[in-house]
């Protein structure tokens, strides 16, 4: 018989300890460790009983390519790698209120035209889900709705060959298996419930989508503890004060992981955004300093985003640096490169950087756009109108070429931009012809060239730049 022992388990990362502590040593979360009853480990040795022999196959064998089912919501399908794979498990994580239930109800309703779909809620009553469906204009979709939290009941009900296509579990943190002592939402329960449901999906060949809340407080087990168990991990993110939401693949056994899907939250649910660049570019004004447009690539798609920066004089010994939507360490690096290689010192000023619209960018190609926004703010000179910027900056200040230049230029041209400040590469010159010749490329090889575009470098340090902010913006000094 399995012996019960008590362990202290971090609800954020799943690490377990013999003693309680305020901060998890493994992931650094505060107040995330709670006591849980855990089944004692299996006996150390296997004993004498012989197992069955397993058979091996070779790589040349014929296997069925992963069949996929398109749900009909193109942004969701693309993030999944071209549709959902039967017999797989998908985790959809996100903060409460971001729109997970809404998204999955829409996905289930869209797929229900092709295959039977079940939606099991552990959080809302059937009436509530119905009311939401009504609001979304999905009142007539043929989804099988249920409210349940006991995994044994769910498995008994669905363990039959009736060709179910999709099962949505909303949320995994409300589910429990009755032979575990821990409360629903703990690491042990979340893992055991997910294991049972994923096993069922594999056995019966349907796709199971597990909704997982991400919480900052860490009092319930986060989706992190499930990431290794599922085939696909998607995060639904965005700023609840903004309308749009980004669905991002962070793990996918059946497709690429850098794909994003963009949605807009409206009164009638989530709408797909097929041209996200238009959304992420705030209203363009030509005379604003400290803003640049980055021609980025998200997954397979080009995406234009506005990068904004603000530089203000500071009396503090270590002035504030605040970054929204980008990596703070990377900003520190760019500031250091600007100072060391171009003599542009911002060490005595506060620096704020914001990626417009609440998007998060991870691409190093944004370096040059960030630098352009910073130099523009420091010099009080706007980036010339209709100009996009991209390129990676190295520590010596050199500008490195980035991938998919042509796709970036094409997207920029499509949205009415006529000029790109980009790394100089011989290949670019040839590509210009192919993009229709509409884009003028201002090729640069070093950040010094970029600073040069914003007017002659002034001698002197931080104080002058602090004052430069308040100078009346002049017209850009290049064409
Ligand atoms: P919900 O899907 O319940 O979030 P989650 O399951 O991630 O907790 O969505 C919550 C928010 O979305 C809620 O604040 C209301 C808003 N919403 C709309 O703006 N329009 C809609 O059509 C729906 C259904 C919800
Ligand atoms: Mg919900």
XYZ file of C-alpha atoms and ligand atoms in Angstrom:
505
model
C 0.000 0.000 0.000
C 1.241 3.477 -0.835
C 2.231 5.412 2.230
C 1.113 9.025 2.498
C 3.763 11.566 3.345
C 3.493 15.296 3.645
C 5.555 17.508 1.433
C 5.776 21.220 0.791
C 5.177 21.901 -2.865
C 5.689 25.120 -4.807
C 2.445 25.872 -6.645
C 4.219 27.863 -9.287
C 6.838 25.392 -10.471
C 5.975 22.114 -8.765
C 9.268 21.724 -6.864
C 8.837 19.888 -3.610
C 10.636 20.425 -0.313
C 10.739 18.834 3.103
C 10.386 22.192 4.882
C 8.189 25.216 4.330
C 9.800 28.454 3.285
C 8.508 31.818 2.135
C 10.383 31.770 -1.142
C 10.749 28.839 -3.512
C 14.428 28.006 -3.979
C 13.741 26.547 -7.359
C 11.806 29.292 -9.143
C 12.015 32.210 -6.718
C 8.248 32.668 -6.265
C 7.125 34.100 -2.950
C 4.393 32.567 -0.820
C 3.787 29.800 -3.324
C 4.721 26.843 -1.136
C 1.926 24.927 0.510
C 1.736 21.613 2.291
C 0.417 18.700 0.269
C -0.127 15.027 0.877
C 1.896 13.078 -1.653
C 1.896 9.367 -2.331
C 5.173 7.913 -1.113
C 7.550 7.015 -3.900
C 7.253 3.651 -5.623
C 9.402 0.811 -4.223
C 13.026 1.312 -5.161
C 13.608 -1.894 -7.074
C 11.323 -3.585 -9.586
C 11.231 -6.922 -7.747
C 11.382 -10.312 -9.431
C 8.333 -10.325 -11.676
C 9.264 -10.271 -15.354
C 7.539 -7.788 -17.681
C 6.404 -8.336 -21.261
C 8.966 -7.728 -23.972
C 8.459 -4.595 -26.016
C 8.905 -4.532 -29.772
C 11.085 -2.021 -31.589
C 10.442 -0.377 -34.940
C 12.807 1.509 -37.206
C 12.552 5.061 -38.439
C 11.723 3.992 -41.989
C 8.357 2.536 -40.982
C 5.225 4.132 -42.367
C 3.392 6.191 -39.820
C 0.267 8.112 -40.361
C 1.088 11.792 -40.680
C -0.573 13.762 -37.892
C -4.068 14.293 -39.200
C -5.322 17.685 -38.296
C -8.698 19.143 -37.822
C -9.207 22.747 -38.727
C -11.487 24.440 -36.246
C -12.404 27.204 -38.672
C -10.894 29.929 -36.485
C -7.829 30.579 -38.607
C -5.763 32.431 -35.996
C -6.221 29.555 -33.539
C -5.462 26.902 -36.157
C -2.277 28.601 -37.230
C -0.954 28.863 -33.678
C -1.670 25.136 -33.244
C 0.437 24.406 -36.320
C -2.363 24.169 -38.871
C -5.236 22.712 -36.879
C -5.679 20.533 -33.833
C -4.275 17.008 -33.755
C -6.609 14.202 -32.615
C -5.344 12.380 -29.527
C -3.306 15.337 -28.297
C -3.447 17.575 -25.263
C -3.382 21.362 -25.492
C -2.903 23.647 -22.528
C -4.283 27.168 -22.819
C -2.874 29.331 -20.038
C -3.650 32.921 -19.190
C -4.650 35.298 -16.459
C -8.228 35.261 -15.189
C -10.497 37.450 -17.303
C -8.250 37.510 -20.350
C -10.802 35.585 -22.441
C -9.851 31.890 -22.313
C -13.396 30.651 -21.809
C -14.643 32.948 -24.548
C -11.998 31.778 -27.007
C -12.551 28.100 -26.335
C -16.305 28.361 -26.512
C -15.878 29.967 -29.933
C -13.391 27.301 -31.002
C -15.709 24.513 -29.834
C -18.677 26.102 -31.586
C -16.732 26.444 -34.829
C -15.506 22.854 -34.726
C -18.913 21.521 -33.713
C -20.022 21.850 -37.333
C -17.568 19.054 -38.204
C -17.247 16.874 -35.113
C -18.960 16.489 -31.747
C -17.521 18.832 -29.137
C -17.934 18.766 -25.382
C -17.348 21.668 -23.010
C -17.024 20.867 -19.328
C -16.988 23.785 -16.965
C -15.884 23.541 -13.379
C -16.300 27.236 -12.767
C -19.566 28.350 -14.262
C -23.103 26.998 -14.269
C -24.622 25.681 -17.490
C -26.861 28.756 -17.630
C -23.883 31.073 -17.457
C -22.151 29.292 -20.320
C -25.400 29.398 -22.293
C -25.761 33.105 -21.685
C -22.237 33.686 -22.901
C -22.890 31.584 -26.010
C -26.006 33.662 -26.634
C -23.952 36.857 -26.418
C -21.409 35.430 -28.813
C -24.159 34.578 -31.280
C -23.438 30.884 -30.868
C -26.732 29.940 -29.262
C -27.453 27.374 -31.932
C -24.067 25.596 -31.937
C -24.334 21.927 -31.052
C -21.920 21.749 -28.141
C -22.445 19.227 -25.350
C -22.309 21.270 -22.157
C -21.765 19.981 -18.657
C -20.721 21.159 -15.245
C -18.413 18.697 -13.506
C -15.259 18.678 -11.439
C -14.802 14.992 -10.578
C -12.377 13.514 -13.086
C -13.642 9.979 -12.390
C -17.137 11.024 -13.545
C -15.767 12.738 -16.625
C -13.623 9.774 -17.632
C -16.440 7.257 -17.062
C -18.803 9.368 -19.142
C -16.489 9.966 -22.073
C -14.575 6.668 -22.202
C -16.561 5.336 -25.140
C -15.969 5.189 -28.854
C -18.424 7.850 -29.957
C -16.050 9.885 -32.086
C -15.776 12.968 -29.890
C -13.632 15.583 -31.644
C -12.818 18.056 -28.901
C -13.129 18.206 -25.147
C -12.627 21.515 -23.359
C -11.902 21.399 -19.621
C -12.428 24.827 -18.087
C -10.373 24.917 -15.904
C -7.940 22.188 -14.901
C -7.521 23.837 -11.503
C -11.110 23.057 -10.560
C -10.775 19.346 -11.371
C -9.945 16.672 -8.795
C -9.384 12.946 -8.565
C -11.063 11.461 -5.520
C -8.227 9.171 -4.446
C -5.912 12.059 -3.653
C -6.171 13.861 -0.378
C -4.995 17.276 -1.623
C -7.445 20.043 -2.431
C -8.389 20.859 -6.047
C -5.931 23.331 -7.545
C -2.872 21.908 -5.818
C 0.036 20.590 -7.836
C -0.783 16.955 -7.035
C -4.446 17.318 -8.072
C -3.740 19.328 -11.181
C -1.167 16.791 -12.348
C -3.265 13.743 -11.590
C -6.368 15.227 -13.228
C -4.454 16.273 -16.322
C -2.843 12.867 -16.605
C -6.190 11.078 -16.477
C -7.784 13.423 -19.025
C -4.843 13.352 -21.442
C -4.728 9.546 -21.168
C -8.418 9.429 -22.068
C -7.896 11.733 -25.048
C -5.042 9.591 -26.379
C -7.037 6.382 -25.904
C -10.157 7.714 -27.582
C -8.475 9.867 -30.224
C -9.939 13.271 -29.448
C -8.213 16.539 -28.615
C -8.401 17.733 -25.047
C -7.933 21.409 -24.274
C -7.088 22.188 -20.669
C -7.636 25.742 -19.502
C -5.095 26.815 -16.882
C -5.238 30.028 -14.923
C -2.004 31.834 -14.345
C -1.954 33.541 -10.999
C 0.593 35.877 -9.595
C -0.218 34.926 -6.014
C 0.614 31.288 -6.642
C -2.112 29.917 -4.359
C -3.290 27.576 -7.079
C -0.991 25.491 -9.226
C -0.058 27.335 -12.379
C 0.071 25.933 -15.920
C 3.868 25.595 -15.577
C 3.451 22.324 -13.708
C 1.584 20.864 -16.705
C 3.772 22.041 -19.546
C 5.711 18.782 -19.846
C 2.567 16.637 -19.899
C 0.786 18.195 -22.849
C 1.741 18.292 -26.527
C 1.022 21.961 -27.061
C 1.204 24.911 -24.697
C -0.513 28.129 -25.711
C -0.597 31.308 -23.682
C -3.358 33.811 -24.117
C -2.079 37.204 -23.165
C -2.779 40.866 -23.472
C -3.613 43.801 -21.364
C -7.177 43.657 -20.075
C -7.352 47.401 -20.546
C -6.575 46.960 -24.235
C -8.881 45.313 -26.697
C -6.569 42.886 -28.312
C -5.252 39.547 -27.185
C -2.360 37.495 -28.424
C -2.391 33.708 -28.451
C 1.186 32.491 -28.392
C 2.543 28.958 -28.808
C 5.362 28.275 -26.368
C 5.607 24.534 -26.959
C 4.261 22.519 -29.822
C 5.062 18.924 -30.680
C 3.158 19.332 -33.935
C 4.252 22.708 -35.224
C 6.387 25.807 -34.816
C 6.479 27.574 -31.465
C 7.024 31.142 -32.520
C 3.572 31.576 -33.995
C 1.090 34.109 -32.646
C -2.603 34.601 -33.257
C -4.109 38.025 -32.760
C -7.667 38.624 -31.594
C -9.687 41.618 -30.656
C -12.115 41.430 -27.732
C -15.415 42.982 -28.760
C -18.943 43.021 -27.354
C -19.627 39.931 -29.398
C -16.569 37.974 -28.362
C -13.157 37.547 -29.904
C -12.677 38.633 -33.484
C -9.732 37.468 -35.535
C -7.340 40.214 -36.551
C -5.995 39.316 -39.943
C -3.917 42.449 -40.384
C -2.323 42.987 -36.970
C 0.191 45.590 -38.148
C -2.565 48.133 -38.588
C -3.671 47.452 -35.029
C -0.293 47.773 -33.364
C 0.615 51.028 -35.062
C -0.859 53.794 -33.035
C -2.069 56.836 -34.939
C 0.998 58.038 -36.748
C 2.047 61.620 -36.351
C 5.108 62.860 -38.139
C 6.396 65.310 -35.574
C 6.621 63.121 -32.487
C 10.044 62.506 -31.029
C 11.019 59.272 -29.346
C 8.920 56.986 -31.502
C 9.971 54.574 -34.207
C 8.227 51.846 -36.151
C 9.784 48.412 -35.928
C 9.311 46.012 -38.827
C 9.274 42.719 -36.957
C 8.497 39.100 -37.608
C 6.210 37.160 -35.288
C 6.179 33.500 -36.174
C 5.572 33.262 -39.864
C 4.164 36.759 -40.193
C 5.651 40.208 -40.500
C 4.303 42.672 -37.977
C 4.838 46.398 -37.659
C 4.894 47.801 -34.140
C 5.486 51.245 -32.780
C 8.217 51.639 -30.183
C 7.986 54.666 -27.924
C 10.548 56.067 -25.585
C 10.708 58.963 -23.206
C 13.807 60.475 -21.702
C 13.521 62.822 -18.760
C 16.149 64.477 -16.588
C 16.531 62.948 -13.166
C 18.032 64.038 -9.856
C 18.222 60.492 -8.567
C 21.597 58.776 -8.198
C 20.266 55.814 -10.160
C 17.578 57.131 -12.511
C 14.577 55.019 -13.325
C 14.437 52.686 -16.300
C 11.042 51.214 -17.073
C 10.287 48.897 -19.959
C 6.922 47.605 -21.130
C 6.874 44.923 -23.794
C 10.596 44.399 -24.170
C 13.535 42.990 -22.251
C 14.964 45.349 -19.611
C 18.401 43.745 -19.886
C 18.446 44.342 -23.612
C 17.550 48.017 -23.065
C 20.474 48.357 -20.642
C 22.731 46.867 -23.312
C 21.576 49.298 -25.987
C 22.040 52.239 -23.612
C 25.557 51.006 -22.839
C 26.406 50.602 -26.528
C 25.091 54.100 -27.305
C 27.224 55.514 -24.530
C 30.404 53.536 -25.176
C 30.381 53.635 -28.978
C 28.697 56.960 -29.758
C 29.283 58.994 -26.625
C 25.540 59.385 -26.163
C 25.217 59.275 -22.411
C 21.785 58.740 -20.908
C 23.048 57.664 -17.512
C 21.746 60.779 -15.791
C 18.273 60.566 -17.268
C 15.211 58.478 -16.702
C 14.464 56.208 -19.641
C 11.026 54.768 -20.375
C 10.410 52.363 -23.222
C 7.042 51.109 -24.359
C 5.932 48.793 -27.128
C 2.660 50.343 -28.278
C -0.528 48.389 -27.883
C 0.758 46.061 -25.191
C 2.563 43.586 -27.434
C 5.665 41.813 -26.129
C 8.620 41.624 -28.520
C 11.435 39.131 -28.164
C 13.299 39.609 -31.438
C 16.846 41.053 -31.320
C 15.991 42.713 -34.643
C 14.144 45.328 -32.568
C 17.471 46.663 -31.220
C 17.871 49.229 -33.946
C 14.278 50.427 -33.657
C 14.738 50.843 -29.908
C 17.990 52.708 -30.469
C 16.268 54.944 -33.032
C 13.493 55.775 -30.560
C 16.042 56.549 -27.847
C 18.258 58.702 -30.047
C 15.202 60.512 -31.383
C 14.049 61.255 -27.832
C 17.523 62.321 -26.712
C 18.073 64.615 -29.671
C 14.543 65.953 -29.854
C 14.417 65.056 -33.517
C 11.620 62.853 -34.871
C 12.341 59.757 -36.922
C 11.559 60.766 -40.517
C 7.978 60.005 -41.566
C 6.978 56.752 -43.288
C 10.119 55.024 -42.060
C 10.500 51.570 -40.516
C 13.566 50.427 -38.607
C 15.057 46.991 -37.950
C 18.435 45.389 -37.260
C 20.361 43.742 -34.475
C 23.020 45.695 -32.566
C 26.217 43.985 -31.445
C 28.282 45.019 -28.433
C 30.824 46.825 -30.562
C 28.017 48.873 -32.061
C 27.945 47.028 -35.362
C 24.589 46.434 -37.007
C 23.928 42.827 -37.894
C 21.728 41.569 -40.660
C 18.491 39.895 -39.593
C 16.385 37.217 -41.184
C 13.522 37.728 -43.605
C 14.358 41.251 -44.692
C 12.164 40.956 -47.721
C 9.048 40.028 -45.758
C 9.615 42.982 -43.439
C 10.006 45.402 -46.326
C 6.973 44.043 -48.106
C 4.743 44.486 -45.069
C 6.043 48.018 -44.542
C 5.441 48.872 -48.169
C 1.932 47.414 -47.961
C 1.126 49.761 -45.087
C 2.366 52.848 -46.869
C 5.927 53.125 -45.560
C 8.509 54.247 -48.077
C 11.822 54.070 -46.238
C 13.660 51.534 -44.082
C 16.631 52.106 -41.817
C 18.197 48.653 -41.915
C 21.492 46.785 -41.869
C 23.521 47.127 -45.032
C 23.886 43.825 -46.748
C 24.735 43.270 -50.398
C 21.698 41.033 -50.689
C 19.364 43.852 -49.669
C 20.236 45.848 -52.709
C 19.083 43.015 -54.947
C 15.954 42.458 -52.912
C 14.952 46.054 -53.414
C 14.065 45.353 -56.980
C 11.864 42.463 -55.988
C 9.841 44.412 -53.440
C 8.723 46.610 -56.267
C 11.357 49.279 -55.685
C 8.905 51.182 -53.483
C 11.171 51.133 -50.432
C 14.224 53.277 -50.052
C 16.764 51.502 -47.846
C 18.978 53.631 -45.647
C 21.644 50.998 -45.043
C 23.771 51.411 -41.944
C 26.650 49.382 -40.548
C 27.205 50.937 -37.133
C 25.042 52.675 -34.482
C 27.181 55.727 -35.116
C 25.512 55.971 -38.525
C 22.132 55.898 -36.835
C 23.066 58.669 -34.403
C 24.422 60.612 -37.385
C 21.011 60.490 -39.018
C 19.617 62.540 -36.157
C 22.033 65.423 -36.534
C 25.642 66.082 -35.637
C 26.759 64.645 -32.322
C 27.029 67.278 -29.630
C 29.980 67.331 -27.328
C 29.183 66.903 -23.689
C 27.336 64.428 -21.604
C 24.158 63.681 -19.819
C 23.131 67.192 -18.871
C 23.093 68.344 -22.406
C 20.876 65.473 -23.383
C 18.604 66.231 -20.485
C 18.215 69.711 -21.921
C 17.922 68.458 -25.451
C 14.600 66.888 -24.552
C 13.126 70.266 -23.923
C 14.436 71.733 -27.118
C 11.871 72.529 -29.772
C 12.004 69.641 -32.241
C 13.708 70.473 -35.460
C 13.014 68.888 -38.795
C 14.951 65.719 -39.458
C 18.299 66.517 -40.943
C 18.454 63.874 -43.579
C 16.429 62.694 -46.480
P -13.518 35.041 -20.048
O -13.544 34.284 -21.313
O -14.527 34.686 -19.023
O -12.065 35.011 -19.378
P -11.286 33.791 -18.685
O -11.986 32.528 -18.995
O -9.893 33.868 -19.264
O -11.250 34.088 -17.220
O -13.644 36.574 -20.470
C -13.652 37.534 -19.533
C -13.804 38.928 -20.039
O -14.119 39.086 -21.374
C -14.900 39.544 -19.254
O -14.320 40.551 -18.461
C -15.853 40.107 -20.227
C -15.143 40.082 -21.502
N -16.024 39.745 -22.642
C -16.228 40.675 -23.629
O -15.712 41.785 -23.601
N -17.028 40.351 -24.697
C -17.653 39.133 -24.781
O -18.371 38.876 -25.749
C -17.426 38.187 -23.729
C -18.086 36.848 -23.760
C -16.606 38.518 -22.690
Mg -13.058 31.315 -17.672
